[in-house]
Tab-separated table of C-alpha atoms in Angstrom:
chain	number	residue	atom	x	y	z
A	1	MET	CA	-23.310	8.329	10.070
A	2	HIS	CA	-24.802	6.190	13.341
A	3	ARG	CA	-22.865	3.344	13.447
A	4	ARG	CA	-25.336	0.600	12.694
A	5	ARG	CA	-25.732	2.037	9.619
A	6	PHE	CA	-22.125	1.917	8.709
A	7	LEU	CA	-21.741	-1.750	9.812
A	8	SER	CA	-24.558	-2.438	7.788
A	9	LEU	CA	-22.843	-0.714	4.270
A	10	SER	CA	-19.429	-2.613	5.197
A	11	CYS	CA	-21.159	-5.659	4.837
A	12	GLN	CA	-22.953	-4.769	1.365
A	13	SER	CA	-20.310	-7.379	-0.279
A	14	GLY	CA	-17.882	-5.440	-2.719
A	15	ALA	CA	-17.510	-5.491	-7.280
A	16	ALA	CA	-15.636	-7.953	-8.424
A	17	LEU	CA	-11.960	-6.837	-9.428
A	18	ALA	CA	-10.439	-7.668	-13.043
A	19	ALA	CA	-7.286	-9.399	-12.641
A	20	ALA	CA	-4.578	-6.968	-13.879
A	21	SER	CA	-1.621	-7.875	-16.993
A	22	LEU	CA	1.790	-8.698	-14.918
A	23	LEU	CA	4.281	-6.617	-16.298
A	24	PRO	CA	7.290	-8.608	-16.587
A	25	GLY	CA	11.047	-8.420	-13.805
A	26	CYS	CA	12.625	-4.899	-14.102
A	27	ALA	CA	15.665	-5.485	-16.476
A	28	THR	CA	12.652	-5.683	-19.218
A	29	LEU	CA	10.410	-3.053	-18.539
A	30	PRO	CA	8.546	-2.128	-21.885
A	31	ALA	CA	8.485	1.789	-22.269
A	32	VAL	CA	4.969	3.380	-21.049
A	33	SER	CA	2.161	3.578	-23.151
A	34	ARG	CA	-0.700	6.216	-22.725
A	35	GLY	CA	-3.265	4.384	-23.057
A	36	ALA	CA	-7.023	4.471	-21.599
A	37	ALA	CA	-7.681	5.610	-18.438
A	38	PRO	CA	-8.638	2.545	-16.256
A	39	THR	CA	-12.460	2.317	-15.621
A	40	PRO	CA	-13.213	4.502	-12.298
A	41	ALA	CA	-14.748	1.738	-9.432
A	42	PRO	CA	-17.918	2.357	-8.603
A	43	SER	CA	-18.920	5.448	-6.166
A	44	SER	CA	-21.010	3.442	-3.675
A	45	MET	CA	-19.789	3.594	0.204
A	46	ARG	CA	-17.871	0.138	0.946
A	47	PRO	CA	-15.801	0.756	3.894
A	48	GLY	CA	-12.773	-1.068	4.731
A	49	LEU	CA	-10.272	-1.534	6.865
A	50	GLN	CA	-6.568	-0.716	6.370
A	51	LEU	CA	-4.384	-3.820	7.565
A	52	PHE	CA	-2.051	-1.862	8.638
A	53	THR	CA	-3.755	-1.426	12.007
A	54	VAL	CA	-3.614	-4.585	12.761
A	55	MET	CA	-0.743	-5.954	11.269
A	56	LYS	CA	0.827	-6.894	14.931
A	57	LEU	CA	-1.683	-9.551	15.501
A	58	LEU	CA	-1.845	-10.628	12.028
A	59	ASP	CA	1.855	-11.673	12.565
A	60	GLN	CA	0.480	-13.843	15.670
A	61	ASP	CA	-2.261	-14.624	14.405
A	62	PHE	CA	-2.879	-14.540	10.314
A	63	ASP	CA	-6.137	-16.844	10.022
A	64	GLY	CA	-7.707	-15.411	13.229
A	65	THR	CA	-7.408	-12.186	12.905
A	66	LEU	CA	-8.485	-12.062	9.278
A	67	ALA	CA	-11.550	-14.000	10.808
A	68	ALA	CA	-11.748	-11.645	13.385
A	69	VAL	CA	-11.377	-8.653	11.001
A	70	ALA	CA	-14.414	-10.562	8.896
A	71	ALA	CA	-16.357	-10.958	11.893
A	72	ILE	CA	-16.481	-7.404	12.465
A	73	GLY	CA	-18.387	-6.777	9.332
A	74	TYR	CA	-15.717	-5.534	7.150
A	75	ARG	CA	-15.968	-7.070	3.180
A	76	GLU	CA	-12.543	-5.303	2.092
A	77	VAL	CA	-8.751	-4.588	3.492
A	78	GLU	CA	-6.085	-3.586	2.178
A	79	THR	CA	-3.022	-5.028	2.785
A	80	VAL	CA	0.823	-4.703	3.245
A	81	GLY	CA	2.608	-5.401	0.341
A	82	ALA	CA	1.617	-9.377	1.014
A	83	PHE	CA	2.727	-9.636	3.950
A	84	ASP	CA	6.451	-12.109	3.507
A	85	ARG	CA	3.850	-14.216	1.872
A	86	ASP	CA	3.159	-15.975	-0.886
A	87	PRO	CA	-0.072	-13.859	-2.882
A	88	ALA	CA	-1.421	-17.183	-3.664
A	89	GLN	CA	-1.461	-17.562	0.265
A	90	VAL	CA	-2.631	-14.563	1.362
A	91	ALA	CA	-5.302	-14.422	-1.321
A	92	ASP	CA	-6.581	-18.334	0.000
A	93	ALA	CA	-7.048	-16.679	3.237
A	94	LEU	CA	-8.564	-13.389	2.567
A	95	ALA	CA	-11.159	-15.685	0.263
A	96	ARG	CA	-11.467	-18.525	2.771
A	97	HIS	CA	-13.511	-15.333	5.333
A	98	GLY	CA	-15.219	-13.609	2.597
A	99	LEU	CA	-12.934	-11.022	2.403
A	100	ALA	CA	-11.946	-8.754	-0.704
A	101	THR	CA	-8.902	-6.719	-1.166
A	102	PRO	CA	-8.893	-3.469	-3.082
A	103	SER	CA	-5.550	-1.996	-2.565
A	104	GLN	CA	-1.937	-2.594	-1.172
A	105	HIS	CA	0.538	-0.362	0.322
A	106	LEU	CA	4.581	-1.094	-0.664
A	107	MET	CA	6.554	-3.085	0.926
A	108	PRO	CA	9.799	-3.925	-1.298
A	109	GLY	CA	11.778	-6.496	-0.961
A	110	ASN	CA	12.070	-7.980	2.992
A	111	LEU	CA	10.947	-5.234	4.381
A	112	TYR	CA	8.073	-5.945	5.181
A	113	ARG	CA	9.675	-7.997	7.437
A	114	ASP	CA	11.651	-5.114	8.796
A	115	PHE	CA	8.601	-3.914	10.486
A	116	SER	CA	7.752	-6.475	11.123
A	117	LEU	CA	10.978	-6.577	13.465
A	118	TYR	CA	10.802	-2.993	14.391
A	119	ASN	CA	6.759	-3.788	15.523
A	120	ARG	CA	8.466	-6.380	17.910
A	121	GLY	CA	11.130	-3.937	19.439
A	122	GLY	CA	13.802	-5.974	17.404
A	123	LEU	CA	14.701	-2.222	15.864
A	124	SER	CA	14.573	1.444	16.646
A	125	TRP	CA	12.127	3.983	15.199
A	126	ASP	CA	15.567	5.656	13.526
A	127	GLU	CA	16.242	2.227	12.627
A	128	ILE	CA	13.331	1.124	10.498
A	129	VAL	CA	13.525	4.944	8.880
A	130	ARG	CA	16.749	4.687	7.041
A	131	ARG	CA	15.590	1.022	6.044
A	132	PHE	CA	12.738	2.081	4.380
A	133	ALA	CA	14.658	4.897	3.008
A	134	ILE	CA	16.344	2.481	1.399
A	135	ALA	CA	13.992	0.637	0.282
A	136	PHE	CA	11.894	3.403	-1.682
A	137	ASP	CA	15.146	4.371	-3.295
A	138	PHE	CA	13.918	7.139	-6.584
A	139	ALA	CA	16.146	5.131	-8.448
A	140	GLN	CA	14.463	1.687	-7.376
A	141	VAL	CA	11.220	2.607	-8.561
A	142	ASP	CA	10.667	0.293	-11.729
A	143	CYS	CA	11.624	-2.571	-9.558
A	144	PHE	CA	9.746	-2.110	-6.788
A	145	ILE	CA	6.908	-0.905	-8.604
A	146	ALA	CA	6.689	-4.058	-11.114
A	147	GLU	CA	6.842	-6.352	-7.983
A	148	ALA	CA	4.293	-4.543	-6.405
A	149	ILE	CA	2.321	-4.522	-9.881
A	150	GLU	CA	3.613	-8.497	-9.660
A	151	ARG	CA	1.429	-8.716	-6.193
A	152	ALA	CA	-1.416	-6.674	-7.501
A	153	THR	CA	-2.327	-9.341	-9.933
A	154	ARG	CA	-2.477	-12.425	-7.996
A	155	LEU	CA	-4.414	-10.894	-5.556
A	156	GLY	CA	-6.365	-9.688	-7.564
A	157	GLN	CA	-6.283	-5.740	-6.131
A	158	ARG	CA	-7.094	-2.508	-8.085
A	159	TYR	CA	-4.804	0.046	-5.877
A	160	VAL	CA	-1.019	-0.135	-5.507
A	161	THR	CA	-0.787	2.638	-2.908
A	162	TRP	CA	3.206	4.672	-2.199
A	163	GLN	CA	2.585	4.996	1.876
A	164	THR	CA	4.344	8.509	3.249
A	165	ASN	CA	7.754	9.933	2.186
A	166	TRP	CA	11.063	8.555	4.336
A	167	GLN	CA	13.456	11.240	3.336
A	168	SER	CA	15.828	12.397	6.129
A	169	HIS	CA	15.821	15.912	4.568
A	170	TYR	CA	12.520	17.244	2.049
A	171	GLY	CA	13.412	20.393	0.581
A	172	PRO	CA	12.852	21.559	-3.015
A	173	ALA	CA	15.606	18.589	-4.863
A	174	GLU	CA	13.277	15.445	-3.000
A	175	LEU	CA	10.634	16.698	-3.511
A	176	LYS	CA	11.078	17.199	-6.971
A	177	GLN	CA	12.571	13.437	-6.748
A	178	HIS	CA	9.546	12.331	-5.739
A	179	ILE	CA	6.858	14.121	-7.923
A	180	ALA	CA	9.377	12.245	-10.782
A	181	ALA	CA	9.064	9.197	-9.123
A	182	PHE	CA	4.831	9.108	-8.220
A	183	ASN	CA	4.719	10.050	-12.084
A	184	ARG	CA	6.910	6.502	-13.092
A	185	ALA	CA	4.931	4.731	-10.959
A	186	GLY	CA	1.384	6.307	-12.561
A	187	ALA	CA	2.574	5.210	-15.367
A	188	LEU	CA	3.405	1.694	-15.472
A	189	CYS	CA	0.217	0.735	-13.504
A	190	ARG	CA	-2.056	2.475	-15.450
A	191	SER	CA	-0.306	0.956	-18.386
A	192	ALA	CA	-1.085	-2.401	-15.886
A	193	GLY	CA	-4.283	-1.904	-16.086
A	194	LEU	CA	-3.500	-0.727	-12.494
A	195	GLN	CA	-4.129	2.653	-9.970
A	196	PHE	CA	-1.889	4.286	-8.333
A	197	ALA	CA	-2.231	5.858	-5.217
A	198	PHE	CA	-0.097	8.303	-2.344
A	199	HIS	CA	-0.945	7.204	1.179
A	200	ASN	CA	-0.456	11.071	3.050
A	201	HIS	CA	0.861	12.317	6.213
A	202	ASN	CA	1.569	15.088	7.543
A	203	LEU	CA	5.147	16.086	5.991
A	204	GLU	CA	3.540	16.426	2.382
A	205	PHE	CA	2.431	19.371	3.646
A	206	ALA	CA	5.189	21.517	5.234
A	207	VAL	CA	6.231	24.844	3.275
A	208	ILE	CA	8.812	24.487	0.855
A	209	ASP	CA	10.294	27.467	-1.365
A	210	GLY	CA	6.782	29.531	-0.144
A	211	MET	CA	4.056	26.595	-0.862
A	212	PRO	CA	3.560	23.157	0.582
A	213	GLY	CA	4.796	20.758	-1.029
A	214	TYR	CA	0.976	18.970	-1.429
A	215	ASP	CA	0.210	21.492	-3.703
């Protein structure tokens, strides 16, 4: 695709996103229902930007960076949680610059704050990986997915995205834990009218018991 065509497409406005129902807190999460699947989003191409790619700039000048993203021609962006901000503030800032946000990356608890500190050289890579692994504890899936669903509801998002795997060891047992966690996360999102997604890297293609983990 030519650059001019790409920018032309990126300037097209996205379709309106339906607000999702808010899940209650972790202690009172209801049983997951198997209702109808969410209506597929329109298939027309609308290039968007994953705001993780400009996270350092956002931490320096949040509003100015969103303005620059919009000036380039983007109309849709994926958030990193709610950037350690109130989702209402994020929604207002995006609206000011004509940006829609159909998707977010999971960022449980104070993890965004930790990741921001890592970006500024305040934490080592090994330490941030350790904190990510704790934040994505499989036993806490209901809690951090409920948190993400609340953010998605307030931001008008459709997709909740789990990004990569953070275990120091990744074998058959961890793979089975991931499958169970993803199925639970998907069911919770579906019951709230949202779509669960996964942003893989390279680890998922490692061969485990004779088969790539992704398979």
